[in-house]
mmCIF file of C-alpha atoms and ligand atoms in Angstrom:
data_model
loop_
_atom_site.group_PDB
_atom_site.id
_atom_site.type_symbol
_atom_site.label_atom_id
_atom_site.label_comp_id
_atom_site.label_asym_id
_atom_site.label_seq_id
_atom_site.Cartn_x
_atom_site.Cartn_y
_atom_site.Cartn_z
ATOM 1 C CA MET A 1 -29.380 -42.549 -22.607
ATOM 2 C CA HIS A 2 -29.558 -43.245 -18.862
ATOM 3 C CA PRO A 3 -29.961 -39.872 -17.070
ATOM 4 C CA LEU A 4 -27.205 -40.495 -14.481
ATOM 5 C CA LEU A 5 -24.821 -41.708 -17.140
ATOM 6 C CA GLU A 6 -25.679 -38.632 -19.177
ATOM 7 C CA LYS A 7 -24.949 -36.359 -16.184
ATOM 8 C CA GLU A 8 -21.465 -37.818 -15.763
ATOM 9 C CA GLN A 9 -20.849 -37.379 -19.468
ATOM 10 C CA HIS A 10 -22.187 -33.833 -19.500
ATOM 11 C CA TYR A 11 -20.493 -32.453 -16.381
ATOM 12 C CA GLY A 12 -17.449 -34.716 -16.224
ATOM 13 C CA ALA A 13 -14.198 -34.686 -18.155
ATOM 14 C CA HIS A 14 -14.010 -37.447 -20.739
ATOM 15 C CA HIS A 15 -10.798 -39.046 -19.557
ATOM 16 C CA TYR A 16 -12.376 -42.479 -19.019
ATOM 17 C CA GLU A 17 -14.527 -44.702 -21.189
ATOM 18 C CA PRO A 18 -16.687 -46.631 -18.685
ATOM 19 C CA LEU A 19 -18.944 -49.524 -19.580
ATOM 20 C CA PRO A 20 -22.589 -48.370 -19.643
ATOM 21 C CA VAL A 21 -23.648 -49.602 -16.202
ATOM 22 C CA VAL A 22 -24.636 -47.464 -13.186
ATOM 23 C CA LEU A 23 -23.620 -49.174 -9.938
ATOM 24 C CA THR A 24 -25.335 -48.382 -6.678
ATOM 25 C CA ARG A 25 -24.364 -51.069 -4.165
ATOM 26 C CA GLY A 26 -21.666 -53.651 -3.461
ATOM 27 C CA GLN A 27 -21.096 -56.579 -1.123
ATOM 28 C CA GLY A 28 -18.272 -59.090 -1.293
ATOM 29 C CA VAL A 29 -17.580 -60.084 -4.902
ATOM 30 C CA TYR A 30 -20.887 -58.618 -6.097
ATOM 31 C CA VAL A 31 -22.096 -55.194 -7.192
ATOM 32 C CA TRP A 32 -25.631 -54.170 -8.155
ATOM 33 C CA ASP A 33 -26.831 -51.654 -10.739
ATOM 34 C CA ASP A 34 -29.712 -49.203 -10.375
ATOM 35 C CA ASN A 35 -32.149 -51.784 -11.765
ATOM 36 C CA GLY A 36 -31.182 -54.252 -9.060
ATOM 37 C CA LYS A 37 -29.242 -56.462 -11.491
ATOM 38 C CA ARG A 38 -26.332 -58.265 -9.810
ATOM 39 C CA TYR A 39 -22.842 -58.566 -11.306
ATOM 40 C CA LEU A 40 -19.765 -60.498 -10.254
ATOM 41 C CA ASP A 41 -16.949 -57.938 -10.116
ATOM 42 C CA MET A 42 -13.871 -59.268 -11.949
ATOM 43 C CA MET A 43 -12.363 -55.777 -12.012
ATOM 44 C CA SER A 44 -12.089 -55.020 -8.275
ATOM 45 C CA ALA A 45 -11.351 -51.374 -9.059
ATOM 46 C CA TYR A 46 -8.014 -52.244 -10.710
ATOM 47 C CA SER A 47 -7.196 -54.523 -7.747
ATOM 48 C CA ALA A 48 -8.082 -51.965 -5.077
ATOM 49 C CA VAL A 49 -10.983 -54.043 -3.735
ATOM 50 C CA SER A 50 -9.128 -57.216 -2.746
ATOM 51 C CA HIS A 51 -11.079 -57.601 0.522
ATOM 52 C CA GLY A 52 -14.416 -57.461 -1.299
ATOM 53 C CA HIS A 53 -16.880 -54.611 -1.439
ATOM 54 C CA CYS A 54 -17.854 -52.989 1.851
ATOM 55 C CA HIS A 55 -16.163 -55.619 4.033
ATOM 56 C CA PRO A 56 -18.232 -55.430 7.255
ATOM 57 C CA ARG A 57 -15.250 -55.405 9.654
ATOM 58 C CA LEU A 58 -13.421 -52.788 7.578
ATOM 59 C CA VAL A 59 -16.538 -50.630 7.393
ATOM 60 C CA GLU A 60 -16.924 -51.005 11.157
ATOM 61 C CA ALA A 61 -13.309 -49.945 11.774
ATOM 62 C CA LEU A 62 -13.777 -46.980 9.426
ATOM 63 C CA ALA A 63 -17.050 -45.855 11.021
ATOM 64 C CA GLU A 64 -15.739 -46.231 14.551
ATOM 65 C CA GLN A 65 -12.606 -44.202 13.832
ATOM 66 C CA ALA A 66 -14.541 -41.605 11.811
ATOM 67 C CA GLN A 67 -16.593 -40.868 14.920
ATOM 68 C CA ARG A 68 -13.519 -40.622 17.120
ATOM 69 C CA LEU A 69 -10.858 -38.742 15.121
ATOM 70 C CA ALA A 70 -10.457 -38.675 11.353
ATOM 71 C CA MET A 71 -7.967 -36.038 10.369
ATOM 72 C CA VAL A 72 -5.378 -33.865 12.106
ATOM 73 C CA SER A 73 -2.525 -33.566 9.558
ATOM 74 C CA ARG A 74 1.082 -34.433 10.374
ATOM 75 C CA ALA A 75 1.467 -31.335 12.518
ATOM 76 C CA PHE A 76 0.755 -33.699 15.447
ATOM 77 C CA TYR A 77 1.185 -37.322 16.445
ATOM 78 C CA THR A 78 -1.835 -39.642 16.617
ATOM 79 C CA ASP A 79 -2.518 -42.923 18.421
ATOM 80 C CA LYS A 80 -2.996 -44.733 15.056
ATOM 81 C CA LEU A 81 -0.201 -43.921 12.631
ATOM 82 C CA GLY A 82 2.638 -45.619 14.542
ATOM 83 C CA LEU A 83 0.673 -48.865 14.774
ATOM 84 C CA PHE A 84 -0.028 -48.878 11.039
ATOM 85 C CA LEU A 85 3.585 -48.088 10.097
ATOM 86 C CA GLN A 86 4.923 -50.783 12.442
ATOM 87 C CA LYS A 87 2.580 -53.386 10.947
ATOM 88 C CA ILE A 88 3.404 -52.569 7.329
ATOM 89 C CA CYS A 89 7.150 -52.519 8.047
ATOM 90 C CA GLU A 90 6.985 -55.866 9.843
ATOM 91 C CA MET A 91 4.931 -57.499 7.105
ATOM 92 C CA THR A 92 7.208 -56.300 4.303
ATOM 93 C CA GLY A 93 10.524 -56.607 6.158
ATOM 94 C CA GLN A 94 11.282 -52.950 5.428
ATOM 95 C CA ASP A 95 12.787 -50.543 7.980
ATOM 96 C CA LYS A 96 10.681 -47.435 7.480
ATOM 97 C CA ALA A 97 7.487 -46.264 5.828
ATOM 98 C CA LEU A 98 6.172 -42.948 4.542
ATOM 99 C CA PRO A 99 2.376 -42.782 4.148
ATOM 100 C CA MET A 100 0.664 -41.040 1.254
ATOM 101 C CA ASN A 101 -2.808 -41.393 -0.291
ATOM 102 C CA THR A 102 -2.807 -42.387 -3.957
ATOM 103 C CA GLY A 103 -0.388 -44.691 -5.710
ATOM 104 C CA ALA A 104 1.065 -41.938 -7.857
ATOM 105 C CA GLU A 105 1.990 -39.907 -4.762
ATOM 106 C CA ALA A 106 3.813 -42.875 -3.267
ATOM 107 C CA VAL A 107 5.703 -43.386 -6.557
ATOM 108 C CA GLU A 108 6.659 -39.688 -6.550
ATOM 109 C CA THR A 109 7.863 -40.193 -2.987
ATOM 110 C CA ALA A 110 10.002 -43.131 -4.117
ATOM 111 C CA LEU A 111 11.528 -41.024 -6.903
ATOM 112 C CA LYS A 112 12.327 -38.158 -4.534
ATOM 113 C CA ALA A 113 13.885 -40.568 -2.033
ATOM 114 C CA ALA A 114 15.951 -42.261 -4.758
ATOM 115 C CA ARG A 115 17.269 -38.974 -6.143
ATOM 116 C CA LYS A 116 18.150 -37.502 -2.768
ATOM 117 C CA TRP A 117 19.760 -40.788 -1.706
ATOM 118 C CA ALA A 118 21.846 -40.693 -4.893
ATOM 119 C CA TYR A 119 23.133 -37.189 -4.083
ATOM 120 C CA THR A 120 23.646 -37.521 -0.353
ATOM 121 C CA VAL A 121 24.669 -41.168 0.087
ATOM 122 C CA LYS A 122 25.929 -42.425 -3.288
ATOM 123 C CA LYS A 123 27.495 -39.009 -4.091
ATOM 124 C CA VAL A 124 26.173 -38.673 -7.625
ATOM 125 C CA PRO A 125 26.915 -35.136 -8.973
ATOM 126 C CA GLN A 126 24.015 -32.683 -8.448
ATOM 127 C CA ASN A 127 21.147 -32.985 -10.954
ATOM 128 C CA CYS A 128 22.727 -35.985 -12.694
ATOM 129 C CA ALA A 129 20.801 -38.817 -10.992
ATOM 130 C CA GLU A 130 19.158 -41.286 -13.357
ATOM 131 C CA VAL A 131 16.295 -43.671 -12.721
ATOM 132 C CA ILE A 132 15.911 -46.698 -14.983
ATOM 133 C CA VAL A 133 12.363 -47.823 -15.839
ATOM 134 C CA CYS A 134 10.849 -50.453 -18.131
ATOM 135 C CA GLU A 135 9.020 -50.169 -21.415
ATOM 136 C CA GLY A 136 5.308 -50.780 -20.852
ATOM 137 C CA ASN A 137 5.467 -49.525 -17.269
ATOM 138 C CA PHE A 138 2.544 -47.973 -15.460
ATOM 139 C CA HIS A 139 3.331 -45.984 -12.322
ATOM 140 C CA GLY A 140 0.552 -43.372 -12.358
ATOM 141 C CA ARG A 141 -0.456 -40.159 -14.080
ATOM 142 C CA THR A 142 1.454 -37.160 -12.715
ATOM 143 C CA ILE A 143 3.652 -35.185 -15.124
ATOM 144 C CA THR A 144 6.830 -36.743 -13.744
ATOM 145 C CA ILE A 145 5.401 -40.246 -13.828
ATOM 146 C CA VAL A 146 4.102 -39.977 -17.400
ATOM 147 C CA SER A 147 7.580 -38.717 -18.270
ATOM 148 C CA MET A 148 8.763 -42.277 -17.515
ATOM 149 C CA SER A 149 6.077 -43.870 -19.669
ATOM 150 C CA SER A 150 6.629 -45.507 -23.049
ATOM 151 C CA GLU A 151 2.954 -44.958 -23.881
ATOM 152 C CA GLU A 152 2.762 -42.096 -26.379
ATOM 153 C CA GLN A 153 -0.806 -41.143 -25.416
ATOM 154 C CA TYR A 154 0.129 -40.729 -21.749
ATOM 155 C CA ARG A 155 2.828 -38.165 -22.649
ATOM 156 C CA GLU A 156 1.551 -36.479 -25.798
ATOM 157 C CA GLY A 157 0.421 -32.924 -25.138
ATOM 158 C CA PHE A 158 1.707 -32.741 -21.574
ATOM 159 C CA GLY A 159 5.262 -31.523 -22.106
ATOM 160 C CA PRO A 160 7.722 -30.255 -21.087
ATOM 161 C CA LEU A 161 8.330 -33.552 -19.362
ATOM 162 C CA THR A 162 10.624 -34.427 -16.475
ATOM 163 C CA THR A 163 14.071 -35.653 -17.470
ATOM 164 C CA GLY A 164 16.392 -38.141 -15.791
ATOM 165 C CA PHE A 165 14.741 -41.395 -16.842
ATOM 166 C CA LYS A 166 16.029 -44.196 -19.020
ATOM 167 C CA GLN A 167 13.833 -46.903 -20.537
ATOM 168 C CA ILE A 168 14.836 -50.509 -21.046
ATOM 169 C CA PRO A 169 12.888 -53.550 -22.297
ATOM 170 C CA TYR A 170 10.917 -55.358 -19.558
ATOM 171 C CA GLY A 171 12.042 -58.833 -18.560
ATOM 172 C CA ASP A 172 15.597 -58.376 -19.872
ATOM 173 C CA GLU A 173 18.212 -58.151 -17.102
ATOM 174 C CA LYS A 174 21.042 -57.753 -19.624
ATOM 175 C CA ALA A 175 19.469 -54.482 -20.732
ATOM 176 C CA LEU A 176 19.498 -53.368 -17.103
ATOM 177 C CA GLU A 177 23.191 -54.062 -16.702
ATOM 178 C CA LYS A 178 23.934 -52.140 -19.895
ATOM 179 C CA ALA A 179 21.852 -49.148 -18.808
ATOM 180 C CA ILE A 180 23.443 -48.732 -15.371
ATOM 181 C CA THR A 181 25.984 -45.905 -15.077
ATOM 182 C CA PRO A 182 27.764 -44.393 -12.043
ATOM 183 C CA ASN A 183 24.864 -41.877 -11.931
ATOM 184 C CA THR A 184 22.105 -44.485 -11.672
ATOM 185 C CA ALA A 185 20.074 -43.956 -8.508
ATOM 186 C CA ALA A 186 17.429 -46.622 -8.895
ATOM 187 C CA PHE A 187 15.717 -49.210 -11.029
ATOM 188 C CA LEU A 188 11.933 -48.879 -10.693
ATOM 189 C CA VAL A 189 9.995 -51.965 -11.786
ATOM 190 C CA GLU A 190 6.656 -53.776 -11.449
ATOM 191 C CA PRO A 191 7.048 -57.513 -10.619
ATOM 192 C CA ILE A 192 4.169 -58.059 -13.077
ATOM 193 C CA GLN A 193 3.133 -55.263 -15.417
ATOM 194 C CA GLY A 194 -0.564 -54.765 -14.679
ATOM 195 C CA GLU A 195 -1.763 -51.971 -16.938
ATOM 196 C CA ALA A 196 0.433 -53.196 -19.794
ATOM 197 C CA GLY A 197 -1.862 -56.236 -19.965
ATOM 198 C CA ILE A 198 -0.779 -58.514 -17.071
ATOM 199 C CA ARG A 199 2.728 -59.099 -18.453
ATOM 200 C CA VAL A 200 4.642 -61.674 -16.402
ATOM 201 C CA PRO A 201 8.451 -61.552 -16.811
ATOM 202 C CA PRO A 202 10.547 -64.746 -17.060
ATOM 203 C CA ALA A 203 10.991 -66.560 -13.723
ATOM 204 C CA GLY A 204 14.072 -65.314 -11.901
ATOM 205 C CA TYR A 205 14.088 -61.929 -13.634
ATOM 206 C CA LEU A 206 13.652 -59.927 -10.448
ATOM 207 C CA LYS A 207 16.278 -61.980 -8.632
ATOM 208 C CA LYS A 208 18.826 -61.233 -11.370
ATOM 209 C CA CYS A 209 17.897 -57.555 -11.319
ATOM 210 C CA ALA A 210 18.306 -57.476 -7.534
ATOM 211 C CA ALA A 211 21.816 -58.959 -7.846
ATOM 212 C CA LEU A 212 22.782 -56.395 -10.501
ATOM 213 C CA CYS A 213 21.434 -53.531 -8.407
ATOM 214 C CA ARG A 214 23.389 -54.725 -5.379
ATOM 215 C CA LYS A 215 26.575 -55.073 -7.421
ATOM 216 C CA HIS A 216 26.326 -51.510 -8.769
ATOM 217 C CA ASN A 217 24.908 -49.806 -5.638
ATOM 218 C CA VAL A 218 21.619 -49.049 -7.373
ATOM 219 C CA LEU A 219 18.325 -49.087 -5.460
ATOM 220 C CA LEU A 220 15.856 -51.741 -6.575
ATOM 221 C CA ILE A 221 12.404 -50.183 -6.116
ATOM 222 C CA CYS A 222 9.401 -52.422 -6.725
ATOM 223 C CA ASP A 223 6.058 -50.857 -7.551
ATOM 224 C CA GLU A 224 3.642 -53.365 -6.002
ATOM 225 C CA ILE A 225 0.682 -51.010 -5.947
ATOM 226 C CA GLN A 226 -1.247 -53.505 -8.057
ATOM 227 C CA THR A 227 0.557 -56.806 -7.352
ATOM 228 C CA GLY A 228 0.941 -56.349 -3.580
ATOM 229 C CA ILE A 229 -1.236 -57.173 -0.566
ATOM 230 C CA GLY A 230 -1.977 -60.752 -1.625
ATOM 231 C CA ARG A 231 -3.201 -60.170 -5.170
ATOM 232 C CA THR A 232 -0.770 -62.636 -6.811
ATOM 233 C CA GLY A 233 -1.037 -65.335 -4.139
ATOM 234 C CA ARG A 234 1.879 -64.030 -2.062
ATOM 235 C CA PHE A 235 1.820 -60.991 0.215
ATOM 236 C CA LEU A 236 4.242 -59.381 -2.246
ATOM 237 C CA ALA A 237 4.869 -60.628 -5.775
ATOM 238 C CA CYS A 238 8.648 -60.200 -5.280
ATOM 239 C CA GLU A 239 8.493 -63.090 -2.818
ATOM 240 C CA TYR A 240 8.210 -65.425 -5.836
ATOM 241 C CA ASP A 241 11.823 -64.515 -6.622
ATOM 242 C CA GLY A 242 12.905 -64.372 -2.984
ATOM 243 C CA VAL A 243 13.688 -60.686 -3.435
ATOM 244 C CA LYS A 244 13.520 -58.005 -0.763
ATOM 245 C CA PRO A 245 13.700 -54.692 -2.632
ATOM 246 C CA ASP A 246 15.487 -51.599 -1.284
ATOM 247 C CA GLY A 247 12.322 -49.588 -1.815
ATOM 248 C CA LEU A 248 8.720 -50.698 -2.139
ATOM 249 C CA VAL A 249 5.544 -48.903 -3.183
ATOM 250 C CA LEU A 250 2.109 -50.094 -2.028
ATOM 251 C CA GLY A 251 -1.366 -48.660 -2.534
ATOM 252 C CA LYS A 252 -4.705 -49.751 -3.977
ATOM 253 C CA ALA A 253 -5.810 -52.732 -1.803
ATOM 254 C CA LEU A 254 -3.985 -51.249 1.201
ATOM 255 C CA GLY A 255 -7.042 -49.010 1.594
ATOM 256 C CA GLY A 256 -9.305 -52.038 2.018
ATOM 257 C CA GLY A 257 -11.432 -50.902 -0.912
ATOM 258 C CA LEU A 258 -12.655 -47.972 1.184
ATOM 259 C CA LEU A 259 -10.062 -45.188 1.114
ATOM 260 C CA PRO A 260 -6.959 -44.175 -0.815
ATOM 261 C CA VAL A 261 -4.036 -45.395 1.315
ATOM 262 C CA SER A 262 -0.530 -45.702 -0.116
ATOM 263 C CA VAL A 263 2.924 -45.982 1.308
ATOM 264 C CA PHE A 264 6.569 -45.879 0.276
ATOM 265 C CA LEU A 265 8.750 -48.261 2.289
ATOM 266 C CA SER A 266 12.504 -48.589 2.283
ATOM 267 C CA ARG A 267 15.788 -49.328 3.933
ATOM 268 C CA ARG A 268 16.713 -46.979 6.769
ATOM 269 C CA ASP A 269 19.541 -45.193 4.902
ATOM 270 C CA VAL A 270 17.162 -44.389 2.042
ATOM 271 C CA MET A 271 14.288 -43.031 4.113
ATOM 272 C CA ASP A 272 16.692 -41.104 6.336
ATOM 273 C CA VAL A 273 17.458 -38.702 3.470
ATOM 274 C CA PHE A 274 14.147 -36.967 4.227
ATOM 275 C CA THR A 275 14.321 -34.137 6.761
ATOM 276 C CA PRO A 276 11.408 -31.977 8.008
ATOM 277 C CA GLY A 277 10.066 -29.883 5.145
ATOM 278 C CA ASP A 278 11.452 -32.082 2.332
ATOM 279 C CA HIS A 279 8.211 -33.809 1.559
ATOM 280 C CA GLY A 280 4.668 -34.137 2.821
ATOM 281 C CA SER A 281 0.969 -34.650 2.280
ATOM 282 C CA THR A 282 -1.923 -33.055 4.162
ATOM 283 C CA PHE A 283 -3.954 -36.254 4.257
ATOM 284 C CA GLY A 284 -1.103 -38.795 4.194
ATOM 285 C CA GLY A 285 -1.135 -40.980 7.302
ATOM 286 C CA ASN A 286 -4.320 -39.495 8.770
ATOM 287 C CA PRO A 287 -5.823 -41.569 11.608
ATOM 288 C CA LEU A 288 -8.777 -42.699 9.508
ATOM 289 C CA ALA A 289 -6.520 -43.982 6.720
ATOM 290 C CA ALA A 290 -4.078 -45.517 9.221
ATOM 291 C CA THR A 291 -6.943 -47.354 10.940
ATOM 292 C CA VAL A 292 -8.305 -48.708 7.669
ATOM 293 C CA GLY A 293 -4.821 -49.644 6.400
ATOM 294 C CA LEU A 294 -4.027 -51.503 9.610
ATOM 295 C CA ALA A 295 -7.388 -53.298 9.564
ATOM 296 C CA ALA A 296 -6.903 -54.207 5.886
ATOM 297 C CA LEU A 297 -3.574 -55.875 6.712
ATOM 298 C CA GLU A 298 -4.962 -57.676 9.767
ATOM 299 C CA ILE A 299 -7.985 -59.004 7.884
ATOM 300 C CA LEU A 300 -5.792 -60.226 5.047
ATOM 301 C CA VAL A 301 -3.984 -62.469 7.535
ATOM 302 C CA LYS A 302 -6.966 -63.366 9.720
ATOM 303 C CA GLU A 303 -9.095 -64.478 6.762
ATOM 304 C CA ASN A 304 -6.196 -66.275 5.106
ATOM 305 C CA LEU A 305 -6.819 -64.345 1.893
ATOM 306 C CA ILE A 306 -3.312 -64.759 0.481
ATOM 307 C CA ALA A 307 -3.267 -68.576 0.393
ATOM 308 C CA HIS A 308 -6.866 -68.513 -0.813
ATOM 309 C CA ALA A 309 -5.908 -66.189 -3.688
ATOM 310 C CA ALA A 310 -3.089 -68.576 -4.628
ATOM 311 C CA ASP A 311 -5.455 -71.593 -4.664
ATOM 312 C CA MET A 312 -8.300 -69.882 -6.501
ATOM 313 C CA GLY A 313 -5.879 -68.279 -8.960
ATOM 314 C CA GLN A 314 -4.301 -71.640 -9.777
ATOM 315 C CA TYR A 315 -7.715 -73.269 -10.222
ATOM 316 C CA PHE A 316 -9.016 -70.391 -12.355
ATOM 317 C CA MET A 317 -5.961 -70.337 -14.607
ATOM 318 C CA ASP A 318 -5.925 -74.146 -15.022
ATOM 319 C CA GLN A 319 -9.574 -74.105 -16.050
ATOM 320 C CA LEU A 320 -9.063 -71.157 -18.417
ATOM 321 C CA LYS A 321 -6.227 -72.991 -20.123
ATOM 322 C CA LYS A 322 -8.593 -75.928 -20.694
ATOM 323 C CA MET A 323 -10.845 -73.713 -22.809
ATOM 324 C CA PRO A 324 -8.912 -73.651 -26.066
ATOM 325 C CA SER A 325 -10.419 -71.306 -28.624
ATOM 326 C CA PRO A 326 -9.040 -69.395 -31.597
ATOM 327 C CA LEU A 327 -10.508 -66.354 -29.864
ATOM 328 C CA ILE A 328 -8.110 -66.687 -26.910
ATOM 329 C CA GLU A 329 -4.501 -65.901 -27.733
ATOM 330 C CA ASP A 330 -3.103 -66.230 -24.243
ATOM 331 C CA VAL A 331 -3.969 -66.691 -20.576
ATOM 332 C CA ARG A 332 -1.432 -65.261 -18.177
ATOM 333 C CA GLY A 333 -0.932 -63.993 -14.666
ATOM 334 C CA LYS A 334 -0.327 -65.094 -11.099
ATOM 335 C CA GLY A 335 -2.757 -65.676 -8.296
ATOM 336 C CA LEU A 336 -5.895 -63.666 -8.939
ATOM 337 C CA LEU A 337 -4.260 -61.225 -11.339
ATOM 338 C CA VAL A 338 -5.153 -62.825 -14.651
ATOM 339 C CA GLY A 339 -5.217 -61.478 -18.189
ATOM 340 C CA LEU A 340 -7.109 -63.049 -21.072
ATOM 341 C CA SER A 341 -5.689 -61.944 -24.383
ATOM 342 C CA ILE A 342 -8.342 -61.806 -27.123
ATOM 343 C CA ASN A 343 -7.358 -62.259 -30.763
ATOM 344 C CA PRO A 344 -8.180 -58.844 -32.266
ATOM 345 C CA ARG A 345 -8.957 -60.459 -35.632
ATOM 346 C CA TYR A 346 -12.139 -61.860 -34.106
ATOM 347 C CA TYR A 347 -13.239 -59.462 -31.430
ATOM 348 C CA SER A 348 -12.116 -56.435 -29.427
ATOM 349 C CA ALA A 349 -11.579 -56.856 -25.705
ATOM 350 C CA ARG A 350 -14.097 -54.080 -25.085
ATOM 351 C CA GLU A 351 -16.804 -55.860 -27.105
ATOM 352 C CA PHE A 352 -15.989 -58.969 -25.113
ATOM 353 C CA CYS A 353 -16.404 -57.045 -21.833
ATOM 354 C CA LEU A 354 -19.732 -55.628 -23.006
ATOM 355 C CA ARG A 355 -20.959 -59.181 -23.658
ATOM 356 C CA LEU A 356 -19.736 -60.307 -20.217
ATOM 357 C CA MET A 357 -21.606 -57.391 -18.672
ATOM 358 C CA VAL A 358 -24.891 -58.512 -20.170
ATOM 359 C CA GLU A 359 -24.216 -61.941 -18.651
ATOM 360 C CA GLY A 360 -23.612 -60.453 -15.194
ATOM 361 C CA VAL A 361 -19.798 -60.349 -15.087
ATOM 362 C CA LEU A 362 -17.955 -57.036 -14.935
ATOM 363 C CA SER A 363 -14.474 -56.517 -16.287
ATOM 364 C CA LYS A 364 -12.605 -53.999 -18.389
ATOM 365 C CA ASP A 365 -10.245 -54.202 -21.313
ATOM 366 C CA THR A 366 -6.692 -52.979 -21.141
ATOM 367 C CA HIS A 367 -4.747 -52.075 -24.279
ATOM 368 C CA GLN A 368 -7.644 -53.093 -26.587
ATOM 369 C CA THR A 369 -6.789 -56.800 -26.523
ATOM 370 C CA VAL A 370 -6.601 -57.956 -22.902
ATOM 371 C CA VAL A 371 -9.500 -58.651 -20.534
ATOM 372 C CA ARG A 372 -8.559 -58.290 -16.873
ATOM 373 C CA LEU A 373 -9.809 -61.017 -14.572
ATOM 374 C CA ALA A 374 -8.998 -59.922 -11.035
ATOM 375 C CA PRO A 375 -11.829 -60.555 -8.584
ATOM 376 C CA PRO A 376 -11.853 -59.756 -4.867
ATOM 377 C CA LEU A 377 -9.576 -62.302 -3.184
ATOM 378 C CA MET A 378 -12.364 -63.971 -1.199
ATOM 379 C CA ILE A 379 -14.068 -65.301 -4.337
ATOM 380 C CA THR A 380 -15.255 -68.898 -3.794
ATOM 381 C CA GLN A 381 -14.716 -71.827 -6.145
ATOM 382 C CA GLU A 382 -18.440 -71.839 -7.039
ATOM 383 C CA GLN A 383 -18.177 -68.178 -7.977
ATOM 384 C CA VAL A 384 -15.080 -68.899 -10.079
ATOM 385 C CA ASP A 385 -17.046 -71.679 -11.774
ATOM 386 C CA SER A 386 -19.901 -69.319 -12.559
ATOM 387 C CA VAL A 387 -17.451 -66.862 -14.160
ATOM 388 C CA LEU A 388 -15.948 -69.718 -16.172
ATOM 389 C CA GLY A 389 -19.453 -70.654 -17.323
ATOM 390 C CA VAL A 390 -20.115 -67.123 -18.540
ATOM 391 C CA LEU A 391 -16.722 -66.878 -20.249
ATOM 392 C CA ASN A 392 -17.352 -70.199 -21.985
ATOM 393 C CA LYS A 393 -20.793 -69.112 -23.144
ATOM 394 C CA VAL A 394 -19.542 -65.800 -24.551
ATOM 395 C CA ILE A 395 -16.529 -67.427 -26.243
ATOM 396 C CA LYS A 396 -18.751 -70.062 -27.919
ATOM 397 C CA GLU A 397 -21.147 -67.354 -29.056
ATOM 398 C CA VAL A 398 -18.386 -65.282 -30.650
ATOM 399 C CA GLU A 399 -16.869 -68.403 -32.258
ATOM 400 C CA ASN A 400 -20.207 -69.238 -33.840
ATOM 401 C CA LYS A 401 -20.386 -65.800 -35.412
ATOM 402 C CA PHE A 402 -17.226 -66.524 -37.395
HETATM 403 C C1 PLP B 1 -2.673 -48.069 -10.205
HETATM 404 C C2 PLP B 1 -1.194 -48.056 -10.216
HETATM 405 C C3 PLP B 1 -0.477 -46.893 -9.895
HETATM 406 C C4 PLP B 1 -1.139 -45.553 -9.635
HETATM 407 O O1 PLP B 1 -1.984 -45.562 -8.525
HETATM 408 P P1 PLP B 1 -3.078 -44.382 -8.364
HETATM 409 O O2 PLP B 1 -3.682 -44.655 -7.007
HETATM 410 O O3 PLP B 1 -4.048 -44.515 -9.479
HETATM 411 O O4 PLP B 1 -2.334 -43.100 -8.401
HETATM 412 C C5 PLP B 1 0.898 -46.980 -9.856
HETATM 413 N N1 PLP B 1 1.543 -48.126 -10.136
HETATM 414 C C6 PLP B 1 0.892 -49.259 -10.444
HETATM 415 C C7 PLP B 1 1.656 -50.510 -10.711
HETATM 416 C C8 PLP B 1 -0.499 -49.264 -10.517
HETATM 417 O O5 PLP B 1 -1.139 -50.376 -10.871
#
């Protein structure tokens, strides 16, 4: 076994099952292993590397700020945080933002805001607030967040779990209406379920949910940690349904592929429930993260990455759909968030990814049957074509085996 791989296995917890490749360098859509072999990255760190690896202007902004002032905590103001918060509020149309680091922390922030809003504004009786979530959701890995999960493995062995959540089927607005009670604080939903295997709900689903939430004074909170920041061909995936949620969670690509940067955004009356001491994070909103987050948003616009993701995503999906094979059960997604569902009777998605790896394309399976195809947003058409060539080659090879 490779000595570095062995070290990770020996000293590290076994909570991941990586493909056997040791990466040492990245630039744009490409990464290189320790033998100098180049791969096209169709994983993008679960959509956290939308700007491409080591984007030179992002790295420059990071390095420049790191030499000036990196970290002071929220005990003081800085010359960077206000600029970042203004930009993210303006781009999302939200009133206020609360910066955190990882996605899970921003989701926890959303849950705390929703509960306190329910008690102080909606006047739900103490400790009775409910949050409605969807089956198949993925919102992170903390104890409270796995308490919302329908995935047995995420919960099993980690009890006692947090209560106050109700699960409904995804993509079914009638189920939402049925689940709402006078104690419902919020409906937390992903516009497309990423970790569940790139599950796209019926068109108009979010719009109907938004109307129901408005009618019943329930907060609609969209988790766009994976779908946001241009990934689906719009700045936010909820734009496809013309929806402006009451609360919004962003992360992953907001850090420009360099740092963990997340944020919870909301309407003024929701964010105003927080008073000093209610919530916090030592690193949340530090000047280094604020600088990188701001630069990530500016570069997204300057380099026209959102429209480009829409065009490349459309082209990629059209071409994929022209590759009919008994091996492929389904092609789905939006923009450059695409899932290829492999018929498990022929091949496992992991085996498929291992074959792609040998051919110089990196991806990872989700839920045994789906291969994620989510490259950095600046992928060119020639690069898409080369991925299509590799996919075609591997599919033909597997077909010939059966
Ligand atoms: C990745 C993800 C999270 C969790 O983000 P972390 O940074 O891993 O904590 C939450 N929600 C969605 C939709 C995600 O894709």
